[in-house]
Coordinates of C-alpha atoms and ligand atoms in Angstrom, one line a residue:
M1 CA 35.0 28.9 19.6
A2 CA 31.9 26.1 19.9
R3 CA 32.4 23.3 17.4
A4 CA 29.5 23.1 15.0
L5 CA 27.1 20.3 15.6
E6 CA 26.8 17.8 12.9
T7 CA 23.0 17.7 11.1
V8 CA 21.2 14.7 10.7
W9 CA 18.5 15.4 8.2
V10 CA 15.4 13.4 8.7
F11 CA 13.1 12.7 5.1
G12 CA 9.0 12.8 6.0
D13 CA 8.8 8.4 5.9
Q14 CA 11.8 8.3 8.5
L15 CA 9.8 9.6 11.9
N16 CA 11.9 6.8 14.1
R17 CA 14.2 7.6 16.8
K18 CA 15.1 4.5 15.8
I19 CA 16.0 4.4 11.7
G20 CA 19.6 4.9 10.8
A21 CA 21.5 7.8 11.6
L22 CA 19.0 9.1 14.1
A23 CA 19.6 5.9 16.2
T24 CA 23.2 6.9 17.4
A25 CA 22.0 11.3 17.4
K26 CA 22.8 13.1 20.9
P27 CA 21.3 16.5 21.4
E28 CA 24.8 17.6 22.6
T29 CA 26.2 16.8 18.6
H30 CA 23.4 16.8 16.5
R31 CA 20.7 19.1 14.6
I32 CA 18.4 17.1 13.3
L33 CA 17.2 19.3 9.3
I34 CA 13.8 18.6 8.7
I35 CA 12.8 19.9 4.9
E36 CA 9.3 20.7 4.3
S37 CA 9.3 21.1 0.2
A38 CA 6.3 23.5 -0.5
G39 CA 6.8 22.4 -4.2
K40 CA 6.4 18.5 -3.4
I41 CA 2.9 19.4 -1.2
A42 CA 2.1 21.6 -4.9
S43 CA 3.1 19.1 -6.7
R44 CA -0.1 17.0 -7.3
R45 CA -3.5 16.8 -6.2
W46 CA -3.3 14.9 -3.2
H47 CA -5.8 13.7 -0.8
V48 CA -6.4 16.2 2.0
Q49 CA -6.4 13.4 4.6
R50 CA -2.5 12.4 2.9
A51 CA -1.2 15.4 2.5
H52 CA -2.6 16.6 6.5
F53 CA -0.9 12.9 7.8
L54 CA 2.6 13.3 5.5
V55 CA 3.2 17.1 6.5
T56 CA 1.2 16.8 10.8
S57 CA 3.6 13.8 11.2
M58 CA 6.4 15.8 10.2
R59 CA 5.6 18.8 12.3
R60 CA 4.9 16.7 15.4
F61 CA 8.0 14.7 15.2
A62 CA 10.5 18.1 15.0
L63 CA 8.3 19.5 18.1
E64 CA 9.0 15.7 19.7
L65 CA 12.3 15.5 19.0
E66 CA 13.1 19.1 20.7
Q67 CA 10.9 18.5 24.0
A68 CA 13.6 14.7 23.7
G69 CA 16.9 18.1 24.0
F70 CA 17.0 18.2 20.1
K71 CA 18.3 21.5 18.7
V72 CA 15.4 21.0 14.8
D73 CA 16.2 23.0 12.0
Y74 CA 12.6 22.1 10.6
R75 CA 12.9 23.8 7.2
K76 CA 9.8 24.9 4.8
S77 CA 11.4 25.4 1.8
A78 CA 10.9 25.4 -2.3
T79 CA 12.1 22.4 -2.7
M80 CA 13.7 19.4 -0.5
R81 CA 17.4 20.7 -2.6
K82 CA 17.0 24.2 -1.7
G83 CA 15.8 23.6 1.7
F84 CA 19.0 21.3 1.9
K85 CA 21.1 24.0 0.4
E86 CA 20.1 26.7 3.5
H87 CA 20.6 24.3 5.8
V88 CA 24.4 24.2 5.0
A89 CA 24.9 28.2 4.4
K90 CA 23.1 28.9 7.3
F91 CA 24.1 26.3 10.0
S92 CA 27.8 25.5 8.2
P93 CA 27.6 21.5 9.5
S94 CA 31.0 19.4 10.5
Q95 CA 28.5 16.7 8.9
I96 CA 26.0 15.8 7.7
S97 CA 24.5 12.4 7.6
V98 CA 21.0 11.1 6.6
T99 CA 19.9 7.5 6.4
E100 CA 19.3 5.7 2.9
P101 CA 16.2 7.6 1.9
N102 CA 13.1 5.1 0.7
S103 CA 12.8 6.1 -2.6
Y104 CA 14.8 5.8 -5.6
T105 CA 14.6 10.0 -6.3
A106 CA 15.5 10.8 -2.7
R107 CA 18.6 8.2 -3.0
Q108 CA 19.5 10.1 -6.4
L109 CA 19.1 13.8 -4.7
V110 CA 21.2 12.9 -1.6
A111 CA 24.2 11.2 -3.5
S112 CA 24.3 14.3 -5.5
L113 CA 25.3 16.0 -1.9
K114 CA 27.9 16.1 0.6
V115 CA 26.0 14.3 3.1
Q116 CA 27.5 10.7 4.8
T117 CA 24.5 7.9 4.4
V118 CA 23.6 5.8 7.3
K119 CA 22.1 1.8 6.2
S120 CA 18.6 1.7 7.0
N121 CA 17.3 -0.5 9.9
Q122 CA 14.1 0.6 8.4
F123 CA 12.8 -2.6 7.1
L124 CA 12.9 -6.3 8.1
C125 CA 15.4 -7.2 4.6
H126 CA 17.9 -5.0 3.5
P127 CA 18.2 -4.3 -0.4
D128 CA 22.0 -6.0 0.7
D129 CA 20.5 -9.5 2.5
Y130 CA 17.8 -10.2 -0.2
A131 CA 20.2 -9.8 -3.3
K132 CA 22.4 -13.0 -1.2
F133 CA 18.9 -14.5 -0.8
A134 CA 18.0 -14.2 -4.2
G135 CA 21.5 -15.0 -5.7
D136 CA 21.0 -16.0 -9.5
K137 CA 17.9 -17.2 -9.1
K138 CA 15.9 -15.8 -12.3
S139 CA 12.7 -15.5 -10.7
I140 CA 12.4 -15.2 -6.7
K141 CA 8.8 -16.7 -5.4
M142 CA 6.9 -14.7 -1.9
E143 CA 7.0 -17.3 -0.4
D144 CA 10.2 -18.6 -0.3
F145 CA 11.3 -15.5 0.1
Y146 CA 8.5 -15.4 3.3
R147 CA 9.7 -18.8 4.8
W148 CA 13.3 -17.4 4.5
Q149 CA 12.6 -14.1 6.4
R150 CA 10.4 -16.7 8.9
K151 CA 13.4 -18.4 10.1
R152 CA 16.1 -15.9 9.8
H153 CA 14.2 -13.5 12.0
D154 CA 13.0 -16.5 14.0
V155 CA 8.4 -15.3 13.6
L156 CA 6.5 -17.8 14.7
M157 CA 8.9 -20.6 14.7
D158 CA 9.4 -24.2 16.8
G159 CA 10.9 -27.7 16.5
K160 CA 13.9 -29.0 18.3
N161 CA 16.3 -27.1 15.8
G162 CA 13.6 -23.9 15.5
D163 CA 13.3 -24.8 12.4
Q164 CA 9.8 -25.4 11.4
P165 CA 6.6 -23.8 11.4
V166 CA 4.3 -22.9 14.6
G167 CA 1.1 -24.8 13.5
G168 CA 2.6 -27.3 11.1
K169 CA 2.2 -25.3 8.1
W170 CA 3.5 -22.4 6.6
N171 CA 0.4 -20.9 5.4
F172 CA -2.9 -20.6 6.8
D173 CA -4.5 -18.6 3.6
E174 CA -7.5 -22.2 3.6
E175 CA -8.7 -21.0 6.7
N176 CA -8.8 -16.9 6.0
R177 CA -10.4 -16.9 2.6
E178 CA -14.3 -16.8 4.3
P179 CA -16.5 -14.6 2.3
P180 CA -18.6 -12.2 4.4
P181 CA -20.1 -13.3 6.8
K182 CA -24.8 -13.1 6.4
S183 CA -24.9 -11.2 9.7
G184 CA -23.7 -9.4 12.3
H185 CA -21.9 -7.6 10.0
D186 CA -20.7 -4.8 13.1
R187 CA -19.6 -7.8 14.6
W188 CA -15.9 -5.6 14.1
P189 CA -15.6 -2.4 16.8
K190 CA -14.9 1.0 15.7
P191 CA -11.5 2.2 14.7
K192 CA -10.1 4.1 16.6
Q193 CA -10.4 8.1 16.8
H194 CA -9.0 11.3 18.5
K195 CA -9.3 14.6 18.5
L196 CA -7.6 17.4 16.0
D197 CA -5.7 20.1 18.0
K198 CA -4.6 23.2 16.4
I199 CA -1.2 21.9 15.2
D200 CA -3.7 20.0 12.9
Q201 CA -5.2 23.7 11.8
Q202 CA -2.3 25.0 11.1
V203 CA -1.6 22.2 8.7
L204 CA -5.1 22.2 6.7
D205 CA -5.0 26.5 6.2
D206 CA -1.9 25.6 5.1
L207 CA -2.3 23.3 2.4
P208 CA -2.3 24.4 -1.3
S209 CA -6.1 24.5 -2.2
S210 CA -6.0 21.6 -4.6
V211 CA -6.3 19.2 -2.2
F212 CA -9.3 16.9 -2.2
G213 CA -11.5 14.4 -0.6
K214 CA -13.2 15.1 3.4
K215 CA -11.1 17.1 5.4
P216 CA -9.6 14.4 8.2
D217 CA -11.0 13.6 11.2
G218 CA -9.0 12.6 13.8
L219 CA -8.9 8.5 11.5
W220 CA -5.1 8.9 11.2
A221 CA -2.8 9.1 14.2
T222 CA 0.1 12.0 13.4
S223 CA 2.1 11.4 16.5
R224 CA 4.2 7.7 17.8
A225 CA 2.0 7.9 20.9
D226 CA -1.1 7.9 19.3
A227 CA 0.2 5.6 16.7
L228 CA 0.9 3.4 19.7
V229 CA -2.4 3.0 20.8
R230 CA -3.9 2.0 17.3
L231 CA -1.1 -0.8 17.5
K232 CA -2.2 -2.2 20.7
Y233 CA -6.2 -1.5 20.0
F234 CA -5.8 -3.6 16.8
V235 CA -3.4 -6.5 18.1
K236 CA -6.2 -6.9 21.3
E237 CA -9.4 -6.3 19.4
L238 CA -8.9 -7.1 16.0
L239 CA -6.2 -9.6 15.4
P240 CA -8.1 -12.0 16.6
T241 CA -10.4 -12.3 14.0
F242 CA -8.1 -10.7 11.6
G243 CA -7.6 -14.3 9.5
E244 CA -11.6 -15.1 8.8
H245 CA -12.9 -12.5 6.4
E246 CA -9.4 -11.2 5.6
D247 CA -10.4 -10.7 1.2
A248 CA -14.6 -10.5 2.5
M249 CA -15.7 -7.0 1.4
L250 CA -18.6 -4.8 2.8
E251 CA -21.1 -2.6 2.0
S252 CA -21.7 -1.5 5.3
N253 CA -18.4 -2.2 7.2
W254 CA -15.3 -0.5 5.4
H255 CA -12.8 -1.8 7.8
L256 CA -13.6 -5.6 9.1
A257 CA -10.5 -6.5 11.0
H258 CA -8.0 -5.1 8.9
S259 CA -5.2 -3.7 10.5
L260 CA -4.9 0.0 8.9
L261 CA -1.7 0.0 10.2
S262 CA 0.3 0.8 7.2
P263 CA 0.2 4.8 6.9
Y264 CA 2.4 4.4 10.5
L265 CA 4.7 1.7 9.2
N266 CA 4.9 3.8 5.9
N267 CA 6.3 6.9 7.3
G268 CA 7.9 5.3 10.5
L269 CA 5.8 6.5 13.8
L270 CA 5.3 2.3 13.8
L271 CA 8.5 0.1 13.0
A272 CA 7.7 -3.6 11.1
Q273 CA 9.6 -5.2 14.2
E274 CA 7.5 -4.0 17.3
V275 CA 4.6 -4.8 14.3
V276 CA 5.4 -8.4 14.2
D277 CA 6.7 -8.7 17.5
A278 CA 3.1 -7.4 18.9
A279 CA 1.2 -10.1 16.8
A280 CA 3.6 -13.1 17.6
D281 CA 3.7 -12.5 21.8
A282 CA -0.2 -12.4 21.7
F283 CA 0.1 -15.0 19.4
A284 CA 2.4 -16.9 22.3
K285 CA 0.2 -15.6 25.1
G286 CA -2.7 -17.9 23.4
N287 CA -4.9 -14.6 22.7
V288 CA -4.3 -15.1 18.6
P289 CA -5.6 -17.9 16.9
I290 CA -2.8 -19.6 14.2
N291 CA -4.8 -18.6 11.1
S292 CA -4.7 -14.7 12.0
A293 CA -1.4 -14.2 13.7
E294 CA 0.0 -16.4 10.5
G295 CA -2.2 -14.5 8.5
F296 CA -1.1 -10.9 10.2
I297 CA 2.8 -11.4 10.0
R298 CA 2.8 -12.8 6.4
Q299 CA 1.5 -9.7 5.2
I300 CA 4.0 -7.7 7.1
L301 CA 7.6 -9.6 6.7
G302 CA 6.9 -11.2 4.3
W303 CA 4.7 -9.4 1.1
R304 CA 5.6 -5.9 2.6
E305 CA 8.9 -6.8 2.4
Y306 CA 9.1 -8.7 -0.7
I307 CA 7.7 -5.4 -2.6
W308 CA 10.4 -3.0 -1.0
N309 CA 12.8 -5.0 -2.9
C310 CA 11.0 -5.3 -5.4
Y311 CA 11.0 -2.1 -6.2
W312 CA 14.7 -2.2 -5.0
R313 CA 15.5 -4.7 -7.9
W314 CA 13.5 -3.4 -10.9
M315 CA 13.7 0.4 -10.5
P316 CA 13.9 3.1 -12.4
E317 CA 12.4 0.8 -15.3
Y318 CA 9.6 -0.8 -13.9
A319 CA 8.0 2.8 -13.5
E320 CA 7.4 2.7 -17.1
R321 CA 6.2 -1.0 -17.5
N322 CA 3.5 -1.1 -20.0
H323 CA 3.2 -4.7 -20.7
L324 CA 0.0 -5.4 -22.1
Q325 CA -0.1 -1.9 -23.9
A326 CA -3.4 -0.4 -22.3
H327 CA -3.5 2.7 -23.2
R328 CA -7.4 3.9 -22.2
P329 CA -7.0 7.4 -20.0
L330 CA -8.3 7.2 -16.1
P331 CA -11.5 6.1 -16.4
P332 CA -13.8 9.9 -15.1
L333 CA -15.5 7.6 -11.9
F334 CA -12.2 7.4 -10.2
T335 CA -11.9 11.2 -9.7
N336 CA -16.0 11.2 -9.7
P337 CA -17.5 8.2 -8.5
K338 CA -20.9 9.3 -9.7
K339 CA -20.1 8.5 -12.8
T340 CA -20.7 4.7 -12.2
K341 CA -23.1 2.7 -11.2
M342 CA -21.4 -0.3 -9.9
K343 CA -21.3 -0.5 -7.2
C344 CA -18.8 -2.2 -5.1
V345 CA -17.5 0.5 -7.6
S346 CA -19.0 3.3 -6.3
T347 CA -19.3 2.4 -2.8
I348 CA -15.1 1.5 -2.3
L349 CA -14.2 4.9 -4.2
N350 CA -17.3 6.6 -1.8
G351 CA -15.4 5.9 1.1
V352 CA -11.7 6.2 -0.6
N353 CA -12.8 9.8 -0.9
E354 CA -14.5 9.7 3.2
R355 CA -11.1 8.4 4.4
A356 CA -8.1 8.0 2.1
Y357 CA -8.1 4.3 2.2
S358 CA -9.5 0.6 1.4
H359 CA -8.3 -2.8 2.3
H360 CA -6.6 -4.7 0.2
I361 CA -9.0 -6.9 -1.6
E362 CA -11.0 -3.7 -2.6
R363 CA -7.7 -2.2 -4.2
L364 CA -6.7 -5.4 -6.3
M365 CA -9.7 -7.3 -6.8
V366 CA -12.3 -4.1 -7.5
L367 CA -10.3 -1.1 -8.4
G368 CA -6.8 -3.0 -9.6
N369 CA -9.1 -6.0 -11.1
F370 CA -11.3 -3.2 -13.4
A371 CA -8.2 -1.2 -14.6
L372 CA -6.8 -4.0 -15.6
I373 CA -9.6 -5.3 -17.9
S374 CA -10.5 -2.3 -19.0
G375 CA -7.0 -1.6 -20.5
T376 CA -6.5 1.5 -18.0
D377 CA -3.2 2.8 -18.3
P378 CA -0.7 1.1 -16.0
Q379 CA 0.9 4.7 -14.6
Q380 CA -2.0 6.8 -14.5
F381 CA -4.1 4.6 -12.7
T382 CA -0.8 4.6 -10.2
K383 CA -0.9 8.4 -9.9
W384 CA -4.0 8.7 -9.3
M385 CA -4.2 5.5 -6.1
W386 CA -0.5 7.8 -5.1
N387 CA -2.4 11.0 -4.7
S388 CA -5.7 9.6 -2.9
Y389 CA -4.4 7.3 -0.4
I390 CA -3.1 7.4 3.0
D391 CA -0.3 5.1 3.0
A392 CA 0.6 5.8 -0.7
H393 CA 4.6 5.6 -1.4
E394 CA 6.0 5.0 -4.2
W395 CA 8.4 2.1 -3.6
V396 CA 5.0 0.0 -2.3
M397 CA 3.2 2.4 -5.0
V398 CA 4.6 1.3 -7.7
P399 CA 5.0 -2.5 -7.8
N400 CA 1.6 -3.1 -6.3
V401 CA 0.4 -1.4 -8.6
L402 CA 1.6 -2.3 -11.8
G403 CA 3.0 -5.6 -11.0
M404 CA 0.5 -7.0 -8.9
S405 CA -2.9 -5.4 -9.8
L406 CA -1.7 -4.3 -13.4
Y407 CA 0.3 -6.7 -15.2
A408 CA 2.6 -4.1 -17.1
D409 CA 5.5 -6.1 -15.2
G410 CA 4.6 -9.4 -18.0
G411 CA 4.9 -11.6 -15.1
Q412 CA 7.6 -9.9 -13.5
L413 CA 5.7 -9.8 -9.6
A414 CA 2.5 -11.9 -10.0
T415 CA 2.4 -15.1 -11.8
K416 CA -0.7 -14.7 -13.6
P417 CA -3.1 -12.0 -14.0
Y418 CA -5.2 -10.5 -11.2
A419 CA -8.7 -10.6 -13.5
S420 CA -12.0 -11.3 -12.4
G421 CA -15.6 -10.9 -13.3
G422 CA -18.9 -10.2 -11.9
A423 CA -18.8 -13.7 -9.5
Y424 CA -15.6 -13.1 -7.9
I425 CA -17.1 -9.7 -6.8
D426 CA -20.6 -11.6 -5.4
R427 CA -19.0 -14.3 -4.0
M428 CA -16.5 -12.0 -1.7
S429 CA -19.0 -8.7 -1.0
N430 CA -22.1 -7.8 -0.4
H431 CA -22.1 -5.8 -3.4
C432 CA -23.5 -7.5 -6.0
K433 CA -27.3 -7.3 -4.3
G434 CA -29.2 -4.1 -5.8
C435 CA -26.9 -2.5 -8.4
H436 CA -28.1 -1.8 -11.6
Y437 CA -26.2 -4.1 -13.8
D438 CA -26.5 -7.9 -13.2
R439 CA -23.2 -10.2 -12.4
K440 CA -24.5 -12.9 -14.5
K441 CA -25.1 -11.5 -17.4
R442 CA -22.4 -11.1 -20.2
T443 CA -24.4 -9.4 -22.7
G444 CA -27.4 -5.9 -22.8
D445 CA -27.4 -3.4 -21.4
D446 CA -27.5 -4.6 -17.6
A447 CA -24.5 -6.8 -18.1
C448 CA -22.2 -7.0 -15.4
P449 CA -18.9 -4.6 -16.6
F450 CA -17.1 -6.9 -14.3
T451 CA -18.1 -9.8 -16.2
V452 CA -17.5 -8.4 -19.5
L453 CA -15.0 -7.4 -19.7
Y454 CA -13.8 -10.1 -18.2
W455 CA -14.2 -12.5 -20.9
D456 CA -12.9 -9.4 -23.0
F457 CA -9.9 -9.2 -21.7
F458 CA -8.9 -13.2 -22.2
L459 CA -10.3 -12.6 -25.8
R460 CA -8.2 -9.8 -25.9
H461 CA -5.3 -11.0 -24.8
E462 CA -5.6 -14.7 -25.6
K463 CA -2.2 -15.1 -27.6
A464 CA -0.7 -13.5 -24.5
F465 CA -1.9 -16.0 -22.1
V466 CA -3.1 -19.1 -23.3
K467 CA 0.0 -21.0 -22.2
N468 CA 0.5 -19.6 -18.5
P469 CA -0.7 -21.9 -17.1
R470 CA -2.6 -20.4 -14.1
V471 CA -5.1 -18.7 -16.4
A472 CA -5.3 -20.4 -19.7
R473 CA -8.2 -22.2 -18.9
S474 CA -10.3 -18.8 -18.6
V475 CA -8.6 -18.2 -22.1
R476 CA -9.6 -21.6 -23.2
A477 CA -13.2 -20.6 -21.6
A478 CA -13.6 -17.6 -22.9
Q479 CA -13.3 -18.8 -26.8
Q480 CA -15.7 -21.0 -26.2
L481 CA -18.9 -18.9 -25.2
S482 CA -20.9 -19.0 -27.4
D483 CA -22.0 -15.1 -27.6
V484 CA -18.8 -14.2 -28.1
V485 CA -19.9 -11.4 -30.6
E486 CA -22.2 -10.0 -28.9
L487 CA -19.8 -9.8 -26.0
K488 CA -17.0 -8.5 -27.7
K489 CA -19.6 -5.9 -29.1
T490 CA -21.5 -5.1 -25.6
A491 CA -17.4 -4.4 -24.2
K492 CA -17.0 -2.1 -26.9
K493 CA -20.5 -0.6 -25.6
I494 CA -19.0 -0.7 -21.8
L495 CA -16.3 0.7 -22.6
Q496 CA -17.1 3.9 -24.5
R497 CA -20.0 4.7 -22.0
L498 CA -16.5 3.8 -19.0
D499 CA -14.9 6.6 -21.3
D500 CA -18.0 8.4 -21.7
G501 CA -18.2 9.0 -17.5
E502 CA -21.3 7.0 -18.0
A503 CA -21.0 3.6 -16.7
Ligands
LIG601 C1 -3.5 -2.0 -6.3 C2 -2.6 -2.2 -5.0 C3 -1.9 -0.6 -4.3 C4 -1.4 -1.1 -3.2 N1 -0.9 0.9 -2.4 C5 -0.5 0.7 -1.7 C6 0.1 1.8 -0.2 O1 0.5 2.3 -1.3 N2 1.0 1.4 0.3 C7 1.0 0.9 1.3 O2 1.6 0.5 2.0 N3 0.0 -0.3 0.8 C8 -0.5 -1.2 -0.4 N4 -0.8 -1.9 -0.8 C9 -0.9 -2.9 -0.2 C10 -2.0 -3.4 1.1 O3 -3.5 -3.2 -0.1 C11 -2.1 -2.2 1.9 O4 -0.5 -2.5 2.4 C12 -3.1 -3.3 2.7 O5 -4.5 -2.7 2.5 C13 -3.0 -1.4 4.2 O6 -4.4 -1.4 5.0 P1 -4.3 -2.0 6.1 O7 -2.8 -1.5 7.3 O8 -5.4 -2.4 7.5 O9 -3.8 -3.8 5.4 P2 -4.0 -5.5 7.0 O10 -4.7 -6.0 5.7 O11 -3.6 -5.0 8.0 O12 -2.7 -5.7 6.5 C14 -1.2 -5.7 6.8 C15 0.0 -4.9 7.0 O13 0.8 -5.7 5.9 C16 1.1 -5.2 5.0 N5 0.8 -5.1 3.2 C17 0.2 -6.3 2.8 N6 0.4 -6.4 2.1 C18 0.9 -5.4 1.2 C19 1.4 -5.7 0.0 N7 1.0 -5.8 0.1 N8 2.3 -4.4 -0.3 C20 3.0 -3.8 1.0 N9 2.8 -3.8 2.1 C21 1.7 -4.7 2.5 C22 1.2 -3.3 5.1 O14 1.8 -3.0 5.6 C23 -0.9 -3.4 5.6 O15 -0.3 -2.7 6.6 C24 -1.5 -1.7 -2.2 C25 -2.4 -3.3 -2.7 C26 -2.5 -3.0 -3.8 C27 -3.5 -4.4 -4.7

């Protein structure tokens, strides 16, 4: 009798032949299991582009593996656990291996089943290595971690012993915080797009009617080949100008020089190592200035890996944190941008409906900032973002939203709350021109909600922040405002309008 094949179980965010257990699998000895869980797909009101992206990528990956000679059990099942049991009952595999999953819940599931877990190589810092780096330090600065990563991965390193940063500095952020240029807003080439095919259509037909947002139009790649095309295009056409306007926001250009690569990094179509290598190589060939190369590499080798490790260090309690006791239910404007007259917010939210994406500063300094200063419930806001974004996964959403954006962890991840008023948005964007609200006003019906709630936030939380060296000045400035009483009244009115969907 022929020996039963071993099974390699691949999760939907591990879609790469080089990852963990799959890296050593062979068509002669291994069958691949991929489970599409109907329960997971129907569990939330997902953005249609996000649901389509994840499911289509899985189905295409299964076909690629079949083309490479593997037997693939692509199993549509009610739940992951049920799908696993059905697979075992049907094939009685001699052994089942799985690469360490990327979420806490999936690891719990795997731990409860008879499977062999293989260490993951999907990230550039495994939690075991991070634990060694962290030792018994109470807190880890991203900057220290990033420098350590640069050295040990030998990225943009120089000097006799290769121990100095190329360009003489670790950080070129100062050159990368330029406001938007006054003109030439179409200088950044448009993102690549491809035509949808029968597989895309089939997935769309299979999705539940609860999905929302504009249907996919080929902006997001769903195969490794197309993701590689996007990577090449980014490195050649956009990376050279990545740095300068990294933090800028434009009403008329949603992408600027951002890579739009996060969805592929997060579901495995691209690997962090190859993205970092491509950027470092373009720099070495003289095609990209150091501020752009370093700025981009910092995001992946530094921030992305730091966030990944914060997740594993602090979960599962972390997801429940609400340090500032923010209990406002998710304001209606997040699910219906017509319910706000704030131009920055409605432009970005319309963009999210259109493409399940907005760039980092729009997430942090507009949407996240607004949720922070309006006292929105961190878990509700996280859930909304998670449902809405193309690149959302628990490991990256939870620390970015709860920690970086909402200070819900009491400063474990970010040492200050990223609160800001209309002045910041005006400096870094062109949204304020023509807005219904006046970003300079902090009282009256047309006072900018960002400006009013910014001051109100520091008054509400003066005790929590007056001793924080990074924001103590804002607290003291708020306390010294000449119109505190009137400002507080205006804030109250704005929050009422917000709850009523009339902000
Ligand atoms: C409130 C909030 C929510 C976020 N939610 C997500 C999310 O669900 N998924 C996600 O991948 N990123 C998330 N981020 C991080 C960051 O905003 C996105 O990675 C980035 O905007 C993706 O667009 P891009 O690929 O064009 O990025 P680029 O600007 O081109 O940056 C390059 C890459 O760096 C990585 N990166 C940069 N910053 C971070 C970060 N803070 N955390 C993790 N990776 C980072 C991403 O992989 C990104 O593709 C969030 C940030 C905030 C403030």
